[in-house]
């Protein structure tokens, strides 16, 4: 079943007199549990696509249906709940908070969620801590929970960012060039980790990349060119229903 469906999605930007179509009438259907790479030259629309999928940006035309809900109809409050509860981001530059420990960084989405929910439905501090430690262990960083980001390697920082993205057990994880700052061996390890989690948790992963080795690990590759889909290897047989 499709978890995300884009129909004729366009995003234009004004550049002085002219208009740039960062995305141009894109149709794309992504199933639950896919492990999908978005590739293409610089300026082809990869970041725009991820930002739109994550509701950090909205299309100028077209519709996005997420798990049966048309996102346009949600309004601001609905959209921010969607961003908070359903989608997670992993950024190229990790975006960890330097003054917080590894555990505190990973706890952050749960703390924000607890605030938003109000006291009654919120998870307790103890539950939050346990969930964070479980994810830290899952990304291979047991023992580093009390460290600060500056005490970690780039690959370890990206593992923390992945743990933080996954701690809420999101249905969809979006990652814009998640391995761009890593050497190729570490990049491979991070991809393997994402894939393991993809299989274990069934979370859908959508990531952009320039890196051939990273592309090789994807199960589906969508190539963009000038904001259009130039090729799509298609959802592999056996992607989760
Ligand atoms: N905020 C903006 N204002 C104006 N133009 C923009 C903006 N964001 C993106 N664009 C334009 O939209 C097009 C697509 O940009 P996008 O960042 O999505 O490409 P990309 O594939 O992620 O590139 P890269 O590989 O360099 O990260 C480019 O032509 C870019 O200049
Ligand atoms: Mg980009």
PDB file of C-alpha atoms and ligand atoms in Angstrom:
ATOM      1  CA  UNK A   1       0.000   0.000   0.000  1.00  0.00           C
ATOM      2  CA  UNK A   2       1.246   3.471  -0.827  1.00  0.00           C
ATOM      3  CA  UNK A   3       2.222   5.541   2.171  1.00  0.00           C
ATOM      4  CA  UNK A   4       3.013   8.635   0.094  1.00  0.00           C
ATOM      5  CA  UNK A   5       1.504   9.629  -3.209  1.00  0.00           C
ATOM      6  CA  UNK A   6       2.524  12.683  -5.155  1.00  0.00           C
ATOM      7  CA  UNK A   7       0.296  13.753  -8.020  1.00  0.00           C
ATOM      8  CA  UNK A   8       1.482  16.461 -10.418  1.00  0.00           C
ATOM      9  CA  UNK A   9       3.543  18.098  -7.701  1.00  0.00           C
ATOM     10  CA  UNK A  10       5.357  21.262  -8.747  1.00  0.00           C
ATOM     11  CA  UNK A  11       7.366  23.764  -6.782  1.00  0.00           C
ATOM     12  CA  UNK A  12       8.381  26.998  -8.480  1.00  0.00           C
ATOM     13  CA  UNK A  13      10.685  29.712  -7.282  1.00  0.00           C
ATOM     14  CA  UNK A  14      10.842  33.233  -8.621  1.00  0.00           C
ATOM     15  CA  UNK A  15      14.256  34.369  -9.684  1.00  0.00           C
ATOM     16  CA  UNK A  16      13.860  38.002 -10.641  1.00  0.00           C
ATOM     17  CA  UNK A  17      11.817  38.009 -13.832  1.00  0.00           C
ATOM     18  CA  UNK A  18      12.068  34.295 -14.482  1.00  0.00           C
ATOM     19  CA  UNK A  19      10.674  31.287 -12.714  1.00  0.00           C
ATOM     20  CA  UNK A  20      12.594  28.151 -11.743  1.00  0.00           C
ATOM     21  CA  UNK A  21      10.622  24.937 -11.517  1.00  0.00           C
ATOM     22  CA  UNK A  22      12.507  23.055  -8.816  1.00  0.00           C
ATOM     23  CA  UNK A  23       9.909  20.293  -9.192  1.00  0.00           C
ATOM     24  CA  UNK A  24       7.878  19.970 -12.341  1.00  0.00           C
ATOM     25  CA  UNK A  25       4.665  17.908 -12.296  1.00  0.00           C
ATOM     26  CA  UNK A  26       6.111  14.959 -10.388  1.00  0.00           C
ATOM     27  CA  UNK A  27       3.993  11.817 -10.000  1.00  0.00           C
ATOM     28  CA  UNK A  28       5.398   9.335  -7.523  1.00  0.00           C
ATOM     29  CA  UNK A  29       3.982   6.601  -5.345  1.00  0.00           C
ATOM     30  CA  UNK A  30       6.004   5.240  -2.437  1.00  0.00           C
ATOM     31  CA  UNK A  31       5.005   2.084  -0.592  1.00  0.00           C
ATOM     32  CA  UNK A  32       5.321   1.362   3.107  1.00  0.00           C
ATOM     33  CA  UNK A  33       8.705  -0.053   3.967  1.00  0.00           C
ATOM     34  CA  UNK A  34      10.532   1.127   0.871  1.00  0.00           C
ATOM     35  CA  UNK A  35      14.242   1.996   0.927  1.00  0.00           C
ATOM     36  CA  UNK A  36      14.432   4.586  -1.795  1.00  0.00           C
ATOM     37  CA  UNK A  37      17.223   6.805  -3.093  1.00  0.00           C
ATOM     38  CA  UNK A  38      16.575  10.081  -4.879  1.00  0.00           C
ATOM     39  CA  UNK A  39      19.504  10.883  -7.145  1.00  0.00           C
ATOM     40  CA  UNK A  40      20.336  13.476  -9.765  1.00  0.00           C
ATOM     41  CA  UNK A  41      22.719  16.326 -10.507  1.00  0.00           C
ATOM     42  CA  UNK A  42      23.069  19.400  -8.350  1.00  0.00           C
ATOM     43  CA  UNK A  43      19.962  21.566  -8.731  1.00  0.00           C
ATOM     44  CA  UNK A  44      17.763  18.726  -9.993  1.00  0.00           C
ATOM     45  CA  UNK A  45      15.289  19.085  -7.111  1.00  0.00           C
ATOM     46  CA  UNK A  46      16.310  16.445  -4.549  1.00  0.00           C
ATOM     47  CA  UNK A  47      16.243  18.720  -1.510  1.00  0.00           C
ATOM     48  CA  UNK A  48      13.035  20.362  -2.707  1.00  0.00           C
ATOM     49  CA  UNK A  49      11.423  16.926  -3.019  1.00  0.00           C
ATOM     50  CA  UNK A  50      12.479  15.856   0.491  1.00  0.00           C
ATOM     51  CA  UNK A  51      11.379  19.154   2.002  1.00  0.00           C
ATOM     52  CA  UNK A  52       7.995  18.800   0.359  1.00  0.00           C
ATOM     53  CA  UNK A  53       7.620  15.189   1.481  1.00  0.00           C
ATOM     54  CA  UNK A  54       8.420  16.328   5.009  1.00  0.00           C
ATOM     55  CA  UNK A  55       6.078  19.320   4.858  1.00  0.00           C
ATOM     56  CA  UNK A  56       8.930  21.726   5.471  1.00  0.00           C
ATOM     57  CA  UNK A  57       7.872  23.260   2.171  1.00  0.00           C
ATOM     58  CA  UNK A  58       4.614  23.101   0.220  1.00  0.00           C
ATOM     59  CA  UNK A  59       4.027  22.501  -3.460  1.00  0.00           C
ATOM     60  CA  UNK A  60       2.871  25.382  -5.634  1.00  0.00           C
ATOM     61  CA  UNK A  61       0.740  22.853  -7.547  1.00  0.00           C
ATOM     62  CA  UNK A  62      -0.345  19.270  -7.090  1.00  0.00           C
ATOM     63  CA  UNK A  63      -1.308  17.077  -4.172  1.00  0.00           C
ATOM     64  CA  UNK A  64       0.396  14.859  -1.626  1.00  0.00           C
ATOM     65  CA  UNK A  65      -1.508  12.043   0.028  1.00  0.00           C
ATOM     66  CA  UNK A  66       0.035  10.584   3.140  1.00  0.00           C
ATOM     67  CA  UNK A  67      -1.422   7.327   4.405  1.00  0.00           C
ATOM     68  CA  UNK A  68      -4.800   8.212   2.913  1.00  0.00           C
ATOM     69  CA  UNK A  69      -4.839  11.860   4.040  1.00  0.00           C
ATOM     70  CA  UNK A  70      -4.488  14.761   1.636  1.00  0.00           C
ATOM     71  CA  UNK A  71      -1.951  17.010   3.322  1.00  0.00           C
ATOM     72  CA  UNK A  72      -3.144  20.233   1.766  1.00  0.00           C
ATOM     73  CA  UNK A  73      -6.445  19.964   3.567  1.00  0.00           C
ATOM     74  CA  UNK A  74      -4.831  19.717   6.983  1.00  0.00           C
ATOM     75  CA  UNK A  75      -4.165  23.356   7.773  1.00  0.00           C
ATOM     76  CA  UNK A  76      -1.223  24.642   9.800  1.00  0.00           C
ATOM     77  CA  UNK A  77      -2.021  22.820  13.050  1.00  0.00           C
ATOM     78  CA  UNK A  78      -2.574  19.539  11.263  1.00  0.00           C
ATOM     79  CA  UNK A  79       0.614  19.942   9.296  1.00  0.00           C
ATOM     80  CA  UNK A  80       2.718  20.586  12.340  1.00  0.00           C
ATOM     81  CA  UNK A  81       1.218  17.546  14.074  1.00  0.00           C
ATOM     82  CA  UNK A  82       2.089  15.552  10.947  1.00  0.00           C
ATOM     83  CA  UNK A  83       5.676  16.792  11.021  1.00  0.00           C
ATOM     84  CA  UNK A  84       5.932  16.027  14.708  1.00  0.00           C
ATOM     85  CA  UNK A  85       4.339  12.583  14.780  1.00  0.00           C
ATOM     86  CA  UNK A  86       4.776  10.905  11.429  1.00  0.00           C
ATOM     87  CA  UNK A  87       7.967  12.067   9.800  1.00  0.00           C
ATOM     88  CA  UNK A  88      11.579  12.282  10.858  1.00  0.00           C
ATOM     89  CA  UNK A  89      14.552  13.965   9.279  1.00  0.00           C
ATOM     90  CA  UNK A  90      18.220  13.073   9.195  1.00  0.00           C
ATOM     91  CA  UNK A  91      20.352  15.966   7.992  1.00  0.00           C
ATOM     92  CA  UNK A  92      23.640  16.033   6.158  1.00  0.00           C
ATOM     93  CA  UNK A  93      25.274  18.001   8.929  1.00  0.00           C
ATOM     94  CA  UNK A  94      23.690  15.908  11.722  1.00  0.00           C
ATOM     95  CA  UNK A  95      22.237  18.991  13.491  1.00  0.00           C
ATOM     96  CA  UNK A  96      22.946  17.673  16.967  1.00  0.00           C
ATOM     97  CA  UNK A  97      22.703  20.091  19.837  1.00  0.00           C
ATOM     98  CA  UNK A  98      26.239  20.581  21.136  1.00  0.00           C
ATOM     99  CA  UNK A  99      25.384  21.331  24.763  1.00  0.00           C
ATOM    100  CA  UNK A 100      23.270  18.192  25.132  1.00  0.00           C
ATOM    101  CA  UNK A 101      24.629  14.687  25.642  1.00  0.00           C
ATOM    102  CA  UNK A 102      23.980  11.873  23.203  1.00  0.00           C
ATOM    103  CA  UNK A 103      21.107  10.628  25.335  1.00  0.00           C
ATOM    104  CA  UNK A 104      19.587  14.093  25.691  1.00  0.00           C
ATOM    105  CA  UNK A 105      19.804  14.661  21.932  1.00  0.00           C
ATOM    106  CA  UNK A 106      17.990  11.391  21.273  1.00  0.00           C
ATOM    107  CA  UNK A 107      15.393  12.148  23.948  1.00  0.00           C
ATOM    108  CA  UNK A 108      14.585  15.525  22.428  1.00  0.00           C
ATOM    109  CA  UNK A 109      11.783  14.483  20.027  1.00  0.00           C
ATOM    110  CA  UNK A 110      10.084  12.581  22.845  1.00  0.00           C
ATOM    111  CA  UNK A 111      10.395  15.540  25.189  1.00  0.00           C
ATOM    112  CA  UNK A 112       8.886  17.826  22.556  1.00  0.00           C
ATOM    113  CA  UNK A 113       6.094  15.326  21.956  1.00  0.00           C
ATOM    114  CA  UNK A 114       5.432  15.069  25.694  1.00  0.00           C
ATOM    115  CA  UNK A 115       5.154  18.864  25.938  1.00  0.00           C
ATOM    116  CA  UNK A 116       2.768  18.984  23.002  1.00  0.00           C
ATOM    117  CA  UNK A 117       0.551  16.246  24.393  1.00  0.00           C
ATOM    118  CA  UNK A 118       0.156  17.658  27.863  1.00  0.00           C
ATOM    119  CA  UNK A 119       0.818  15.853  31.099  1.00  0.00           C
ATOM    120  CA  UNK A 120      -1.831  13.171  31.020  1.00  0.00           C
ATOM    121  CA  UNK A 121      -0.940  11.352  27.830  1.00  0.00           C
ATOM    122  CA  UNK A 122       2.749  12.125  27.968  1.00  0.00           C
ATOM    123  CA  UNK A 123       5.440   9.547  28.499  1.00  0.00           C
ATOM    124  CA  UNK A 124       7.250   9.766  31.822  1.00  0.00           C
ATOM    125  CA  UNK A 125      10.887  10.863  32.064  1.00  0.00           C
ATOM    126  CA  UNK A 126      11.798   7.310  32.884  1.00  0.00           C
ATOM    127  CA  UNK A 127      10.064   5.911  29.787  1.00  0.00           C
ATOM    128  CA  UNK A 128      11.690   8.567  27.638  1.00  0.00           C
ATOM    129  CA  UNK A 129      15.113   7.693  28.987  1.00  0.00           C
ATOM    130  CA  UNK A 130      14.559   3.965  28.396  1.00  0.00           C
ATOM    131  CA  UNK A 131      13.404   4.521  24.800  1.00  0.00           C
ATOM    132  CA  UNK A 132      16.393   6.761  24.089  1.00  0.00           C
ATOM    133  CA  UNK A 133      18.858   4.247  25.498  1.00  0.00           C
ATOM    134  CA  UNK A 134      17.258   1.473  23.479  1.00  0.00           C
ATOM    135  CA  UNK A 135      17.723   3.445  20.237  1.00  0.00           C
ATOM    136  CA  UNK A 136      21.290   4.426  21.167  1.00  0.00           C
ATOM    137  CA  UNK A 137      22.059   0.759  21.599  1.00  0.00           C
ATOM    138  CA  UNK A 138      20.327  -0.095  18.317  1.00  0.00           C
ATOM    139  CA  UNK A 139      22.655   2.249  16.420  1.00  0.00           C
ATOM    140  CA  UNK A 140      25.701   0.709  18.066  1.00  0.00           C
ATOM    141  CA  UNK A 141      26.520   3.474  20.525  1.00  0.00           C
ATOM    142  CA  UNK A 142      25.827   1.795  23.854  1.00  0.00           C
ATOM    143  CA  UNK A 143      28.327   3.313  26.259  1.00  0.00           C
ATOM    144  CA  UNK A 144      28.367   6.709  24.537  1.00  0.00           C
ATOM    145  CA  UNK A 145      25.076   7.942  25.978  1.00  0.00           C
ATOM    146  CA  UNK A 146      26.755  10.409  28.338  1.00  0.00           C
ATOM    147  CA  UNK A 147      29.151  11.853  25.747  1.00  0.00           C
ATOM    148  CA  UNK A 148      28.771  15.169  23.959  1.00  0.00           C
ATOM    149  CA  UNK A 149      28.648  15.439  20.141  1.00  0.00           C
ATOM    150  CA  UNK A 150      32.141  17.021  19.989  1.00  0.00           C
ATOM    151  CA  UNK A 151      33.564  13.853  21.563  1.00  0.00           C
ATOM    152  CA  UNK A 152      32.293  11.693  18.682  1.00  0.00           C
ATOM    153  CA  UNK A 153      33.463  10.951  15.129  1.00  0.00           C
ATOM    154  CA  UNK A 154      31.358  12.072  12.160  1.00  0.00           C
ATOM    155  CA  UNK A 155      29.993   8.573  11.668  1.00  0.00           C
ATOM    156  CA  UNK A 156      29.073   8.341  15.342  1.00  0.00           C
ATOM    157  CA  UNK A 157      27.371  11.734  15.185  1.00  0.00           C
ATOM    158  CA  UNK A 158      25.316  10.559  12.215  1.00  0.00           C
ATOM    159  CA  UNK A 159      24.352   7.436  14.193  1.00  0.00           C
ATOM    160  CA  UNK A 160      23.090   9.686  16.970  1.00  0.00           C
ATOM    161  CA  UNK A 161      21.106  11.687  14.419  1.00  0.00           C
ATOM    162  CA  UNK A 162      19.576   8.440  13.137  1.00  0.00           C
ATOM    163  CA  UNK A 163      18.722   7.331  16.673  1.00  0.00           C
ATOM    164  CA  UNK A 164      17.075  10.708  17.250  1.00  0.00           C
ATOM    165  CA  UNK A 165      15.110  10.384  14.004  1.00  0.00           C
ATOM    166  CA  UNK A 166      13.898   6.915  14.917  1.00  0.00           C
ATOM    167  CA  UNK A 167      13.125   7.239  18.591  1.00  0.00           C
ATOM    168  CA  UNK A 168       9.494   8.132  17.899  1.00  0.00           C
ATOM    169  CA  UNK A 169       9.167   5.113  15.589  1.00  0.00           C
ATOM    170  CA  UNK A 170       8.142   7.238  12.615  1.00  0.00           C
ATOM    171  CA  UNK A 171       6.548   5.687   9.551  1.00  0.00           C
ATOM    172  CA  UNK A 172       8.768   7.702   7.243  1.00  0.00           C
ATOM    173  CA  UNK A 173      12.399   8.787   7.612  1.00  0.00           C
ATOM    174  CA  UNK A 174      13.677  11.448   5.220  1.00  0.00           C
ATOM    175  CA  UNK A 175      17.402  12.002   4.833  1.00  0.00           C
ATOM    176  CA  UNK A 176      19.002  14.656   2.637  1.00  0.00           C
ATOM    177  CA  UNK A 177      22.508  13.475   1.693  1.00  0.00           C
ATOM    178  CA  UNK A 178      22.970  11.695   5.027  1.00  0.00           C
ATOM    179  CA  UNK A 179      26.452  10.472   4.153  1.00  0.00           C
ATOM    180  CA  UNK A 180      27.838  13.538   2.389  1.00  0.00           C
ATOM    181  CA  UNK A 181      30.211  14.383   5.225  1.00  0.00           C
ATOM    182  CA  UNK A 182      31.450  10.844   5.767  1.00  0.00           C
ATOM    183  CA  UNK A 183      34.259   8.801   4.241  1.00  0.00           C
ATOM    184  CA  UNK A 184      33.052   6.001   1.995  1.00  0.00           C
ATOM    185  CA  UNK A 185      33.569   3.198   4.492  1.00  0.00           C
ATOM    186  CA  UNK A 186      31.625   5.019   7.202  1.00  0.00           C
ATOM    187  CA  UNK A 187      28.984   5.983   4.642  1.00  0.00           C
ATOM    188  CA  UNK A 188      28.534   2.288   3.841  1.00  0.00           C
ATOM    189  CA  UNK A 189      28.159   1.468   7.520  1.00  0.00           C
ATOM    190  CA  UNK A 190      25.523   4.171   7.979  1.00  0.00           C
ATOM    191  CA  UNK A 191      23.584   2.837   4.973  1.00  0.00           C
ATOM    192  CA  UNK A 192      23.761  -0.692   6.346  1.00  0.00           C
ATOM    193  CA  UNK A 193      22.458   0.584   9.658  1.00  0.00           C
ATOM    194  CA  UNK A 194      19.581   2.424   7.967  1.00  0.00           C
ATOM    195  CA  UNK A 195      18.753  -0.715   6.012  1.00  0.00           C
ATOM    196  CA  UNK A 196      18.782  -2.899   9.145  1.00  0.00           C
ATOM    197  CA  UNK A 197      16.386  -0.508  10.834  1.00  0.00           C
ATOM    198  CA  UNK A 198      14.267  -0.335   7.688  1.00  0.00           C
ATOM    199  CA  UNK A 199      13.883  -4.106   7.801  1.00  0.00           C
ATOM    200  CA  UNK A 200      13.504  -4.431  11.559  1.00  0.00           C
ATOM    201  CA  UNK A 201      11.036  -1.571  12.100  1.00  0.00           C
ATOM    202  CA  UNK A 202       9.415  -1.408   8.690  1.00  0.00           C
ATOM    203  CA  UNK A 203      10.021   2.356   8.548  1.00  0.00           C
ATOM    204  CA  UNK A 204      10.066   3.801   5.036  1.00  0.00           C
ATOM    205  CA  UNK A 205      13.412   5.448   4.203  1.00  0.00           C
ATOM    206  CA  UNK A 206      13.720   8.098   1.518  1.00  0.00           C
ATOM    207  CA  UNK A 207      17.173   9.593   1.085  1.00  0.00           C
ATOM    208  CA  UNK A 208      19.006  11.686  -1.458  1.00  0.00           C
ATOM    209  CA  UNK A 209      22.565  11.019  -2.463  1.00  0.00           C
ATOM    210  CA  UNK A 210      25.344  11.771  -4.939  1.00  0.00           C
ATOM    211  CA  UNK A 211      27.346   8.765  -3.844  1.00  0.00           C
ATOM    212  CA  UNK A 212      27.464   5.715  -6.165  1.00  0.00           C
ATOM    213  CA  UNK A 213      28.159   3.334  -3.283  1.00  0.00           C
ATOM    214  CA  UNK A 214      25.132   4.654  -1.425  1.00  0.00           C
ATOM    215  CA  UNK A 215      22.958   4.280  -4.551  1.00  0.00           C
ATOM    216  CA  UNK A 216      24.020   0.661  -4.879  1.00  0.00           C
ATOM    217  CA  UNK A 217      22.509  -0.075  -1.499  1.00  0.00           C
ATOM    218  CA  UNK A 218      19.111   1.392  -2.334  1.00  0.00           C
ATOM    219  CA  UNK A 219      16.265  -0.914  -3.279  1.00  0.00           C
ATOM    220  CA  UNK A 220      14.725   1.663  -5.583  1.00  0.00           C
ATOM    221  CA  UNK A 221      16.322   4.607  -7.330  1.00  0.00           C
ATOM    222  CA  UNK A 222      14.392   7.624  -8.556  1.00  0.00           C
ATOM    223  CA  UNK A 223      16.512   9.930 -10.710  1.00  0.00           C
ATOM    224  CA  UNK A 224      15.569  13.584 -11.064  1.00  0.00           C
ATOM    225  CA  UNK A 225      16.593  15.909 -13.837  1.00  0.00           C
ATOM    226  CA  UNK A 226      15.494  19.540 -13.925  1.00  0.00           C
ATOM    227  CA  UNK A 227      12.705  18.804 -11.472  1.00  0.00           C
ATOM    228  CA  UNK A 228      11.294  15.883 -13.413  1.00  0.00           C
ATOM    229  CA  UNK A 229      11.624  12.151 -12.894  1.00  0.00           C
ATOM    230  CA  UNK A 230      14.147  11.017 -15.490  1.00  0.00           C
ATOM    231  CA  UNK A 231      14.047   7.370 -14.436  1.00  0.00           C
ATOM    232  CA  UNK A 232      12.565   5.191 -11.754  1.00  0.00           C
ATOM    233  CA  UNK A 233      13.746   1.650 -11.113  1.00  0.00           C
ATOM    234  CA  UNK A 234      10.335   0.980  -9.552  1.00  0.00           C
ATOM    235  CA  UNK A 235       9.351  -0.494  -6.230  1.00  0.00           C
ATOM    236  CA  UNK A 236      11.047  -3.859  -5.825  1.00  0.00           C
ATOM    237  CA  UNK A 237       8.884  -6.922  -5.517  1.00  0.00           C
ATOM    238  CA  UNK A 238       8.632  -7.762  -1.876  1.00  0.00           C
ATOM    239  CA  UNK A 239       8.514  -4.196  -0.567  1.00  0.00           C
ATOM    240  CA  UNK A 240       6.289  -4.421   2.456  1.00  0.00           C
ATOM    241  CA  UNK A 241       2.582  -4.239   1.685  1.00  0.00           C
TER     242      UNK A 241
HETATM  243  N1  LIG B   1      14.713  28.912  -1.737  1.00  0.00           N
HETATM  244  C1  LIG B   1      14.961  28.905  -3.061  1.00  0.00           C
HETATM  245  N2  LIG B   1      14.835  30.041  -3.805  1.00  0.00           N
HETATM  246  C2  LIG B   1      15.064  30.029  -5.132  1.00  0.00           C
HETATM  247  N3  LIG B   1      15.431  28.944  -5.830  1.00  0.00           N
HETATM  248  C3  LIG B   1      15.586  27.802  -5.155  1.00  0.00           C
HETATM  249  C4  LIG B   1      15.367  27.701  -3.739  1.00  0.00           C
HETATM  250  N4  LIG B   1      15.592  26.421  -3.345  1.00  0.00           N
HETATM  251  C5  LIG B   1      15.932  25.752  -4.455  1.00  0.00           C
HETATM  252  N5  LIG B   1      15.927  26.562  -5.541  1.00  0.00           N
HETATM  253  C6  LIG B   1      16.232  26.171  -6.933  1.00  0.00           C
HETATM  254  O1  LIG B   1      15.504  24.990  -7.234  1.00  0.00           O
HETATM  255  C7  LIG B   1      16.291  24.063  -7.957  1.00  0.00           C
HETATM  256  C8  LIG B   1      16.387  22.737  -7.208  1.00  0.00           C
HETATM  257  O2  LIG B   1      17.136  22.911  -6.003  1.00  0.00           O
HETATM  258  P1  LIG B   1      17.408  21.736  -4.963  1.00  0.00           P
HETATM  259  O3  LIG B   1      18.071  22.352  -3.782  1.00  0.00           O
HETATM  260  O4  LIG B   1      16.149  20.992  -4.720  1.00  0.00           O
HETATM  261  O5  LIG B   1      18.423  20.810  -5.776  1.00  0.00           O
HETATM  262  P2  LIG B   1      19.269  19.550  -5.275  1.00  0.00           P
HETATM  263  O6  LIG B   1      19.001  18.454  -6.257  1.00  0.00           O
HETATM  264  O7  LIG B   1      19.010  19.275  -3.857  1.00  0.00           O
HETATM  265  O8  LIG B   1      20.768  20.051  -5.478  1.00  0.00           O
HETATM  266  P3  LIG B   1      22.111  19.655  -4.647  1.00  0.00           P
HETATM  267  O9  LIG B   1      22.551  18.328  -5.183  1.00  0.00           O
HETATM  268  O10 LIG B   1      23.064  20.744  -5.042  1.00  0.00           O
HETATM  269  O11 LIG B   1      21.788  19.648  -3.200  1.00  0.00           O
HETATM  270  C9  LIG B   1      17.620  24.764  -8.198  1.00  0.00           C
HETATM  271  O12 LIG B   1      17.582  25.362  -9.451  1.00  0.00           O
HETATM  272  C10 LIG B   1      17.677  25.796  -7.102  1.00  0.00           C
HETATM  273  O13 LIG B   1      18.458  26.876  -7.503  1.00  0.00           O
HETATM  274 MG1  LIG B   2      20.188  19.286  -2.151  1.00  0.00          MG
END
